[in-house]
Coordinates of C-alpha atoms and ligand atoms in Angstrom, one line a residue:
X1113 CA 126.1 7.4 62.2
X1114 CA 124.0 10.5 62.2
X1115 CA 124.8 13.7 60.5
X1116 CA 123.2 16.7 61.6
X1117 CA 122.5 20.2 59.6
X1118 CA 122.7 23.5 62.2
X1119 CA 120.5 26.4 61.0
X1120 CA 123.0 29.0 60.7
X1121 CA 123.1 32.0 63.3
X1122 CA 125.2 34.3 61.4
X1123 CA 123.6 37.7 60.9
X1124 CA 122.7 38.1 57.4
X1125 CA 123.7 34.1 56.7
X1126 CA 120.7 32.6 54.6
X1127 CA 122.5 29.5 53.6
X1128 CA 122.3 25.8 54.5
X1129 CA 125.1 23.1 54.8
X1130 CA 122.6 20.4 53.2
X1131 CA 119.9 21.1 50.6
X1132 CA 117.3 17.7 50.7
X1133 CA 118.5 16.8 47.3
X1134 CA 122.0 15.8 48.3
X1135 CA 119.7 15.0 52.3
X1136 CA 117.9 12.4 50.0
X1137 CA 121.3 11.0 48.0
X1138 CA 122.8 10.7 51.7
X1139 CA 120.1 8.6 53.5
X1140 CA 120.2 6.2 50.1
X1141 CA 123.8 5.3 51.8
X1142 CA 121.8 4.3 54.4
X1143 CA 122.9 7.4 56.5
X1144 CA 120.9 8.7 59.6
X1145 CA 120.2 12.9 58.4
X1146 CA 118.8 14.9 61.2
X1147 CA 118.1 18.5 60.5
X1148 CA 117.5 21.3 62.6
X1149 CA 113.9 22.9 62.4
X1150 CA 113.3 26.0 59.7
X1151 CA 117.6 25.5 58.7
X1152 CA 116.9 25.5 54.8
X1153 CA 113.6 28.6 55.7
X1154 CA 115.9 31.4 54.1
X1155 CA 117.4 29.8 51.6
X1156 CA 113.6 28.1 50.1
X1157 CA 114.2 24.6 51.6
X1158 CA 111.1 23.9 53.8
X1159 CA 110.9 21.5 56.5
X1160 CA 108.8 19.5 54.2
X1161 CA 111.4 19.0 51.7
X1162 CA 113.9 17.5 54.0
X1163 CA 111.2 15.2 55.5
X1164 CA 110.7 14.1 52.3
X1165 CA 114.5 13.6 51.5
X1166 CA 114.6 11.2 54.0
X1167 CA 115.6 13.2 56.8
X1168 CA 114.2 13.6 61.0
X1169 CA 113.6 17.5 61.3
X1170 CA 114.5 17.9 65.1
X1171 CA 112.6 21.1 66.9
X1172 CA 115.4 21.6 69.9
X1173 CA 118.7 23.2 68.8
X1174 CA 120.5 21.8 71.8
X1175 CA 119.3 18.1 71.2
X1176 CA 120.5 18.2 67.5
X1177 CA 123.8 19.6 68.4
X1178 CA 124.5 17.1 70.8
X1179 CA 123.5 14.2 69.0
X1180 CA 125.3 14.6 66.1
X1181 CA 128.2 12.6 65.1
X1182 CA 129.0 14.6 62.4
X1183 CA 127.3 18.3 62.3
X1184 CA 127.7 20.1 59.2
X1185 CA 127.1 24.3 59.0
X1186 CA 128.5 26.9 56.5
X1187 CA 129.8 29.4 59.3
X1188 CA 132.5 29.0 62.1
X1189 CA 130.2 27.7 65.5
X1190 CA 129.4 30.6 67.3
X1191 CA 128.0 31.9 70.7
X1192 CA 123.9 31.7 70.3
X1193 CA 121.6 34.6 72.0
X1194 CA 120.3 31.6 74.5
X1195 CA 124.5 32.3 75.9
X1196 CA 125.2 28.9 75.2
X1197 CA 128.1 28.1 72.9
X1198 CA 128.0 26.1 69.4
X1199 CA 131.2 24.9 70.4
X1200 CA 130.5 23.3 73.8
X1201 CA 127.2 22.1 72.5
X1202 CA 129.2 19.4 70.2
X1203 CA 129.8 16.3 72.0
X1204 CA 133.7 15.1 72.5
X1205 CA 134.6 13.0 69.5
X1206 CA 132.0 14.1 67.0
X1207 CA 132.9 15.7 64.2
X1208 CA 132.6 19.4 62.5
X1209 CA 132.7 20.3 58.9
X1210 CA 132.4 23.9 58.0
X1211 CA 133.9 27.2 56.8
X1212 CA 136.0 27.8 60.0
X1213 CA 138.5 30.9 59.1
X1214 CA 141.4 28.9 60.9
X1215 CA 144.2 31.5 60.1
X1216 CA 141.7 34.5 61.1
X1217 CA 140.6 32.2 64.7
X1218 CA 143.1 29.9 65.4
X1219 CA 141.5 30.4 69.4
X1220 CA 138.2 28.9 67.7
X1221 CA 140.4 26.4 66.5
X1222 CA 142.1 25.4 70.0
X1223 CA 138.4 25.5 71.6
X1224 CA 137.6 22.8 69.4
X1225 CA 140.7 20.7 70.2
X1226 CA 140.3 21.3 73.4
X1227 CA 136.6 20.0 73.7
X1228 CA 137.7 16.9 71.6
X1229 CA 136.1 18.0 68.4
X1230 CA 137.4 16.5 64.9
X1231 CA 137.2 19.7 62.7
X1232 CA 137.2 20.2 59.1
X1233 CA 138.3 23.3 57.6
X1234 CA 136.3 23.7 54.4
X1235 CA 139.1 26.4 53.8
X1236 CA 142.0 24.4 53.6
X1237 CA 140.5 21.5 51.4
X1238 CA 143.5 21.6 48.6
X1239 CA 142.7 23.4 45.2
X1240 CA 143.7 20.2 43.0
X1241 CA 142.1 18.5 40.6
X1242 CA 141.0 15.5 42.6
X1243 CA 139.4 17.8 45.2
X1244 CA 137.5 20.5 42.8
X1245 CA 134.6 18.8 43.5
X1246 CA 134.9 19.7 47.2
X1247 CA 136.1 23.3 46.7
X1248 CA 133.6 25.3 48.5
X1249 CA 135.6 28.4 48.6
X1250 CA 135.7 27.9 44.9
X1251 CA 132.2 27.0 44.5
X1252 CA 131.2 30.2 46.9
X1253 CA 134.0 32.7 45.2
X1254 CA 132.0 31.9 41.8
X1255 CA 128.5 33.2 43.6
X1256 CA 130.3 36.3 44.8
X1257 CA 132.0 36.7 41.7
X1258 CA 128.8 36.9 39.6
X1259 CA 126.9 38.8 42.2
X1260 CA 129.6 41.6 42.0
X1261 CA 129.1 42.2 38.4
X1262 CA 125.4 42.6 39.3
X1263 CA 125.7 45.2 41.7
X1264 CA 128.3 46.9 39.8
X1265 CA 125.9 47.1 36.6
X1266 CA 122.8 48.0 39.1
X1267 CA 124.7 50.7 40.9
X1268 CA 126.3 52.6 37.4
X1269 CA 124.0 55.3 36.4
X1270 CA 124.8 54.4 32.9
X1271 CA 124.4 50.6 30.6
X1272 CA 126.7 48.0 30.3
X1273 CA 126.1 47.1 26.7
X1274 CA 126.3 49.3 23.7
X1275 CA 123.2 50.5 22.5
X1276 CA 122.5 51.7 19.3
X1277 CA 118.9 53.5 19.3
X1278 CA 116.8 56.1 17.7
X1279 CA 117.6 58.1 20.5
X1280 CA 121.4 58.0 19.8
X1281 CA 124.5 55.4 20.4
X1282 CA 125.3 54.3 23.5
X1283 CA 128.7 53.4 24.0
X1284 CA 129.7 50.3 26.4
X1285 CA 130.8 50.8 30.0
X1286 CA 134.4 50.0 30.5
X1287 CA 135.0 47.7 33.8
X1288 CA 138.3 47.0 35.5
X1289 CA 138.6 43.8 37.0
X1290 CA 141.6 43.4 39.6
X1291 CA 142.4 40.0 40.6
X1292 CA 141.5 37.3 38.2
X1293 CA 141.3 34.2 40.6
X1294 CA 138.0 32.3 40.7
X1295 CA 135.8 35.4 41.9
X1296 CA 137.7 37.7 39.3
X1297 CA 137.2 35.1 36.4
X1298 CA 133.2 35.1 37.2
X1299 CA 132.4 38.3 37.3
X1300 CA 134.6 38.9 34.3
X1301 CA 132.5 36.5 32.2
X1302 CA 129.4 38.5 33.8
X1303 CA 130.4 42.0 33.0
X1304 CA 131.2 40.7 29.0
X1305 CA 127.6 38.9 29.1
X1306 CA 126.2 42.2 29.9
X1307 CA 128.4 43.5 27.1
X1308 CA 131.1 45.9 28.9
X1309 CA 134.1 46.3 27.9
X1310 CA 135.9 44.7 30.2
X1311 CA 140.3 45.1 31.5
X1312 CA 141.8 42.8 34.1
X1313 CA 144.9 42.6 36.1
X1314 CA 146.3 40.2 38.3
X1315 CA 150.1 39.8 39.6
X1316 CA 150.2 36.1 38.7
X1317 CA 150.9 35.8 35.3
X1318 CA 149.1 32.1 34.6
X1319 CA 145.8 34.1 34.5
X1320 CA 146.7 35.8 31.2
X1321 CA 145.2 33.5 29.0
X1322 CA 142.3 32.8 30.9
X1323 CA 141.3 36.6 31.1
X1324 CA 142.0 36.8 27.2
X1325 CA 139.4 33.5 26.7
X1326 CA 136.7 35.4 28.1
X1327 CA 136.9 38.0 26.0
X1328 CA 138.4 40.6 28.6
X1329 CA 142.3 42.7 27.7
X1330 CA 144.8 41.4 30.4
X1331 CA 146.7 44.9 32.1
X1332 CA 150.2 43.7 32.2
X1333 CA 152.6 44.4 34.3
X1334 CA 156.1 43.8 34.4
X1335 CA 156.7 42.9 38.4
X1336 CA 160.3 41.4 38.5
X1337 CA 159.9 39.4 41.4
X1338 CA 158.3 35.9 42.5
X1339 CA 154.1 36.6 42.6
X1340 CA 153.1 32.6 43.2
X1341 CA 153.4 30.9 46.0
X1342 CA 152.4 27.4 46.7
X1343 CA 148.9 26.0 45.7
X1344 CA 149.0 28.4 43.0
X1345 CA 148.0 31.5 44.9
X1346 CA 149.2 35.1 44.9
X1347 CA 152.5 35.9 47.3
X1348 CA 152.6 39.3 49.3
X1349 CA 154.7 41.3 46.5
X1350 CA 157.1 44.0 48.1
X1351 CA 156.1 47.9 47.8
X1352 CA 158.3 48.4 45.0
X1353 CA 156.4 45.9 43.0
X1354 CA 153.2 47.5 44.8
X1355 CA 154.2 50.8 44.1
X1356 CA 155.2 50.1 40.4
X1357 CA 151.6 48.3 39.7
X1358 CA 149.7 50.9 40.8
X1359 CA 151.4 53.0 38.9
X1360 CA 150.3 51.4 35.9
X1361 CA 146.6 50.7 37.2
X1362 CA 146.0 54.4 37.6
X1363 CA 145.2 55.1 33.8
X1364 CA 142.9 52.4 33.8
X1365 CA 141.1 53.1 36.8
X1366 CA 140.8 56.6 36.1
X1367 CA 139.4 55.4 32.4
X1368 CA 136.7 53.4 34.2
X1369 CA 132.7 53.3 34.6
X1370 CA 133.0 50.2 37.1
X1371 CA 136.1 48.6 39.0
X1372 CA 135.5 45.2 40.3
X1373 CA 138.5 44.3 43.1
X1374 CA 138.6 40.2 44.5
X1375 CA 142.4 40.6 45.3
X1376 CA 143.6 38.8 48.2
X1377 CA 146.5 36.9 49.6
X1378 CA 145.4 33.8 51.8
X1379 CA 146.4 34.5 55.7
X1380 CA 146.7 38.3 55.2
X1381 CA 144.7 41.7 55.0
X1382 CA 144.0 42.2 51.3
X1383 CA 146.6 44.6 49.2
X1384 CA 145.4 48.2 48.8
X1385 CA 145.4 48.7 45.3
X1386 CA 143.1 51.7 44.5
X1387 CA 144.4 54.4 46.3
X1388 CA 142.1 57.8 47.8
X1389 CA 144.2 59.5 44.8
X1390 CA 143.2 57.2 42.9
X1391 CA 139.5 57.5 43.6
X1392 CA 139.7 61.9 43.5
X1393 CA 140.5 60.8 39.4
X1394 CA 137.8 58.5 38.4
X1395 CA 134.8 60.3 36.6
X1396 CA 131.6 60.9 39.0
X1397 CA 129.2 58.3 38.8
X1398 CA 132.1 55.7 38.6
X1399 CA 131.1 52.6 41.0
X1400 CA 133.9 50.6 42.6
X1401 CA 133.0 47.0 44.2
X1402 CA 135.1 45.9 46.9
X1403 CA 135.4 42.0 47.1
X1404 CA 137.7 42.1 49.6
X1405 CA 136.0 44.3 52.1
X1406 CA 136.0 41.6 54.5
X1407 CA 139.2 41.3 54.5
X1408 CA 140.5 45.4 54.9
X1409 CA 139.5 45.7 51.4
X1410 CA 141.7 46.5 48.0
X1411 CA 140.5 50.6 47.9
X1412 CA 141.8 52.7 50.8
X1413 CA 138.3 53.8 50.7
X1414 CA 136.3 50.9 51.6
X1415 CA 134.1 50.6 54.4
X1416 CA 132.7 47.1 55.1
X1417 CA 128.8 46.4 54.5
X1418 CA 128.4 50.2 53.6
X1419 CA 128.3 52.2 50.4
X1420 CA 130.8 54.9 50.5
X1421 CA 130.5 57.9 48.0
X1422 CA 133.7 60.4 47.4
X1423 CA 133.9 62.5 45.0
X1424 CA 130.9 61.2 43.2
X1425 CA 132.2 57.6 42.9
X1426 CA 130.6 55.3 45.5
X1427 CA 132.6 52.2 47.0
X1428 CA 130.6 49.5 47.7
X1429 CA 132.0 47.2 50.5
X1430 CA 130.4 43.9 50.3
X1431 CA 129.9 41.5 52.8
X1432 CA 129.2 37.7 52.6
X1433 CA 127.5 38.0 48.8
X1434 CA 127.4 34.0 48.8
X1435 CA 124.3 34.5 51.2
X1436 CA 122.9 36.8 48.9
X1437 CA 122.0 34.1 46.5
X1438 CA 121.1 31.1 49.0
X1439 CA 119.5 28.5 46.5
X1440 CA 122.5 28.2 44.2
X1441 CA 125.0 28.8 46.9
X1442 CA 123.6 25.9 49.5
X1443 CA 123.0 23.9 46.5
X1444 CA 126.8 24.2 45.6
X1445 CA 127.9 23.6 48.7
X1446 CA 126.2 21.3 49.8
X1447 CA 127.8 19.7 46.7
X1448 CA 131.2 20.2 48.0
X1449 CA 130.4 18.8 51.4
X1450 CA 128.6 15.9 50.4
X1451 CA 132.0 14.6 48.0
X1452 CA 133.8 15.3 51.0
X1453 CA 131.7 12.8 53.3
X1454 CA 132.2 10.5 50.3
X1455 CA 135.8 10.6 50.8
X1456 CA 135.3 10.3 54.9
X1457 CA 132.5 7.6 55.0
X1458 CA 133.5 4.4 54.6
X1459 CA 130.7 1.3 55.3
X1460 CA 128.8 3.9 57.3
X1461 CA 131.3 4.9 60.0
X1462 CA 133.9 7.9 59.7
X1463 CA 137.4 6.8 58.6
X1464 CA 139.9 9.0 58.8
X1465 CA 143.3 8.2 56.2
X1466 CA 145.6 10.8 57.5
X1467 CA 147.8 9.4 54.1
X1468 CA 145.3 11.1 51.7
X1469 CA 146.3 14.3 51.1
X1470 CA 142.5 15.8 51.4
X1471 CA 142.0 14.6 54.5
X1472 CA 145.3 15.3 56.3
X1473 CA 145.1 18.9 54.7
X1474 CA 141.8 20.1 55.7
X1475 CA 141.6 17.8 59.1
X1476 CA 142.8 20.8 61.6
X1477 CA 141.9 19.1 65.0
X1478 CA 141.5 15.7 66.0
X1479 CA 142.3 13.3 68.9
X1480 CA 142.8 16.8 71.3
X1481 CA 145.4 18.3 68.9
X1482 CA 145.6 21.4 66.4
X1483 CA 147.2 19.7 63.0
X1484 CA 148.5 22.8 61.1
X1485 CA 151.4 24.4 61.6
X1486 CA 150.3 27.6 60.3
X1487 CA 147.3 27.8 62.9
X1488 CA 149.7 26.6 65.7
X1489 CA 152.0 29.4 64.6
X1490 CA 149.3 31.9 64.4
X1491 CA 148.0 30.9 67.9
X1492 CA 151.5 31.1 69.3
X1493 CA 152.2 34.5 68.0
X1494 CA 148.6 35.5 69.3
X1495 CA 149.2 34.4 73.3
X1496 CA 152.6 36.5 72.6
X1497 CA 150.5 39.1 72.0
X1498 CA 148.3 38.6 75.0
X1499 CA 151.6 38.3 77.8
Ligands
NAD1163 P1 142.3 34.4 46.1 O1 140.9 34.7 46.5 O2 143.3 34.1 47.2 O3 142.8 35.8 45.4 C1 142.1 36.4 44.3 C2 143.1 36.9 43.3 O4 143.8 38.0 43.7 C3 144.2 35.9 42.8 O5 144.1 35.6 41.5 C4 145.5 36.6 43.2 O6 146.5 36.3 42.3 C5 145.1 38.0 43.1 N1 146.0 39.0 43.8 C6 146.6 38.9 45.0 N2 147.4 40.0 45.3 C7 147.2 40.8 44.2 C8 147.7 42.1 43.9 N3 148.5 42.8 44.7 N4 147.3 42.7 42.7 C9 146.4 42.0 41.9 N5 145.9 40.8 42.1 C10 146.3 40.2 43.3 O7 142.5 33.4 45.0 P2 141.5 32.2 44.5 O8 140.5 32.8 43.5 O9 140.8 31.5 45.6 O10 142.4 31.2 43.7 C11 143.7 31.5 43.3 C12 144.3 30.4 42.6 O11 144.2 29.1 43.3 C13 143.7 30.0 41.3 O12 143.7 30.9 40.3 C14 144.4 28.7 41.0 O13 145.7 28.9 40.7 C15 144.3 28.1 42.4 N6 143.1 27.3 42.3 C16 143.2 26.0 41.9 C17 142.0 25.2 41.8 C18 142.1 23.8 41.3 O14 143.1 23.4 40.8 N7 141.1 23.0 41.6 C19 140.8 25.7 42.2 C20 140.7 27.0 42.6 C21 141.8 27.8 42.7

């Protein structure tokens, strides 16, 4: 069986599905690894490396593609600049395993049924225990977590820590985290090693104690409705309980050097929670970093992949900061992809148990058909739109 790595097309994308570490544990299986010329180049895997893993570096794009059995990428496929498409290049009845955004391009997702492609949705591989080792959204919210911190602390005309010098005390900048889920957590363990002061909030209550353990205050606030849905994650709260949390979020964003927002609800823009009245408040110089810029973004301010500045307080909206640290973030991911071939690999061939719950979750095309409701649904409601 041979498994292929793409070099990703992306703009801006320097990571790899594959780093020749996890290549090299592979072909010890006694899998085939092909990899696609120069894919590791931006993230500091050479060539050489893979060869030396084990693996057959191929020069043509189109030949790796269609060879593959199983072909493994970060990104959805794509349409290249030679006008052909990744997803007609796959062969009927190989495989896919990448990010693939099913909820956001459910017609992606009906392209690959339709050319006969099984499809893994690294996005809807459970968050349990038993699959944590093949979180990637996990693994890659950590990166962009930490990352966050950075830029917040490189873009704040002022120090994080508390300083006490001959030329005077410096008191510690105060950073508001909002949304303590994986990416939240990590950069609130950042901002404390650079020694801010550091508040969080969150609508799901669960997180309290995890905020307090890193040494952060948890912003409470007393919702009166439902906030978790199943999996764990946030629900879409109603305006009142919007309306009410930002009324309490207002005093500490206003009180703030640096706000830090990862808030999002899976399948839907992300909730506005700092508001252009908001922003007028906050001191000049304040720096806000917008997680969630991708997804409309959490300040009414945000534009994607730019740096905003109103009233003295620039909004950063990042974009894809997993690709901004490629070593760590391939080397993770390729983690997370590698378990999941584990689970999927049996005596060298692909064999799919649709009665483990990994598989049957994260499996979202196979034999012709889309497998999740939610995508069906989201199709459905998109070919409404279109009549
Ligand atoms: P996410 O990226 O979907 O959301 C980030 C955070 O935003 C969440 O903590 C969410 O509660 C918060 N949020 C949503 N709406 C908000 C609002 N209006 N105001 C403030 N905060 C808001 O979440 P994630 O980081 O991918 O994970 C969320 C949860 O999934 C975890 O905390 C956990 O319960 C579960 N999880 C479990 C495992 C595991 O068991 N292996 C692994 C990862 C995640």
């Amino acid at each position: 069986m041979r498994i292929a790595i793409a070099k990703e097309i992306e703009v801006g994308e320097r990571r790899v599905a594959l780093v020749p570490d996890t290549v090299g544990r592979l072909v010890k299986q006694g899998l085939d690894v092909c990899v696609e010329a120069g894919a590791g180049e931006r993230s500091y895997f050479s060539d050489a490396a893979y060869e030396a893993a084990g693996a057959t570096v191929i020069q043509d794009s189109a030949q790796l593609w269609q060879e593959a059995d199983v072909m493994l990428k970060v990104n959805p496929p794509r349409d290249r600049h030679d006008g052909q498409s990744e997803v007609s290049l796959l062969r009927p009845g190989s495989t896919l395993i990448c990010f693939l955004n099913p909820l956001g391009d459910p017609a992606l997702v009906q392209r690959l049924a339709e050319q006969q492609v099984t499809a893994f949705s690294m996005e809807l591989i459970p968050r349990t225990s038993r699959a944590q080792s093949m979180d990637a959204l996990s693994s890659q919210a950590g990166v962009a977590g930490y990352k966050a911190a950075l830029i917040a602390a490189a873009a704040l005309p002022k120090f994080f820590p508390m300083l006490t010098t001959a030329a005077g005390t410096i008191p510690p900048a105060k950073v508001f985290i909002m949304g303590a889920g994986v990416a939240g957590l990590q950069a609130i363990a950042t901002c404390r090693r650079l020694g801010a002061v550091v508040e969080a909030f969150d609508i799901r209550p669960a997180v309290k104690e995890e905020v307090q353990s890193l040494g952060a205050k948890f912003v409470e606030v007393a919702l009166d409705e439902d906030t978790v849905a199943a999996g764990g994650y946030a629900k879409e709260i109603s305006e009142a309980a919007k309306e009410r949390s930002r009324q309490v979020i207002t005093e500490h964003v206003r009180h703030a050097d640096a706000v830090i927002t990862t808030a999002q609800v899976p399948g839907r823009t992300a909730p506005i929670l700092v508001t252009e009245e908001m922003v007028a408040q906050m001191k000049p110089g304040a720096v806000i970093v917008d997680l969630a810029a991708e997804q409309g973004g959490n300040c009414a301010c945000t534009e994607p992949g730019k740096d905003v500045v109103k009233n003295g307080v620039t909004i950063i909206g990042t974009i894809n900061l997993p690709a901004t640290m490629p070593v760590h973030a391939s080397q993770m991911y390729s983690k997370n992809i590698s378990t999941l071939l584990n689970l999927l690999v049996k005596d060298g061939a692909l064999n799919l148990n649709f009665a483990d719950d990994i598989i049957t979750s994260a499996c979202i095309t196979s034999a012709g058909e889309i497998r999740n409701q939610r995508v069906k649904d989201a199709l459905a409601a998109l070919v409404g739109v279109g009549n």
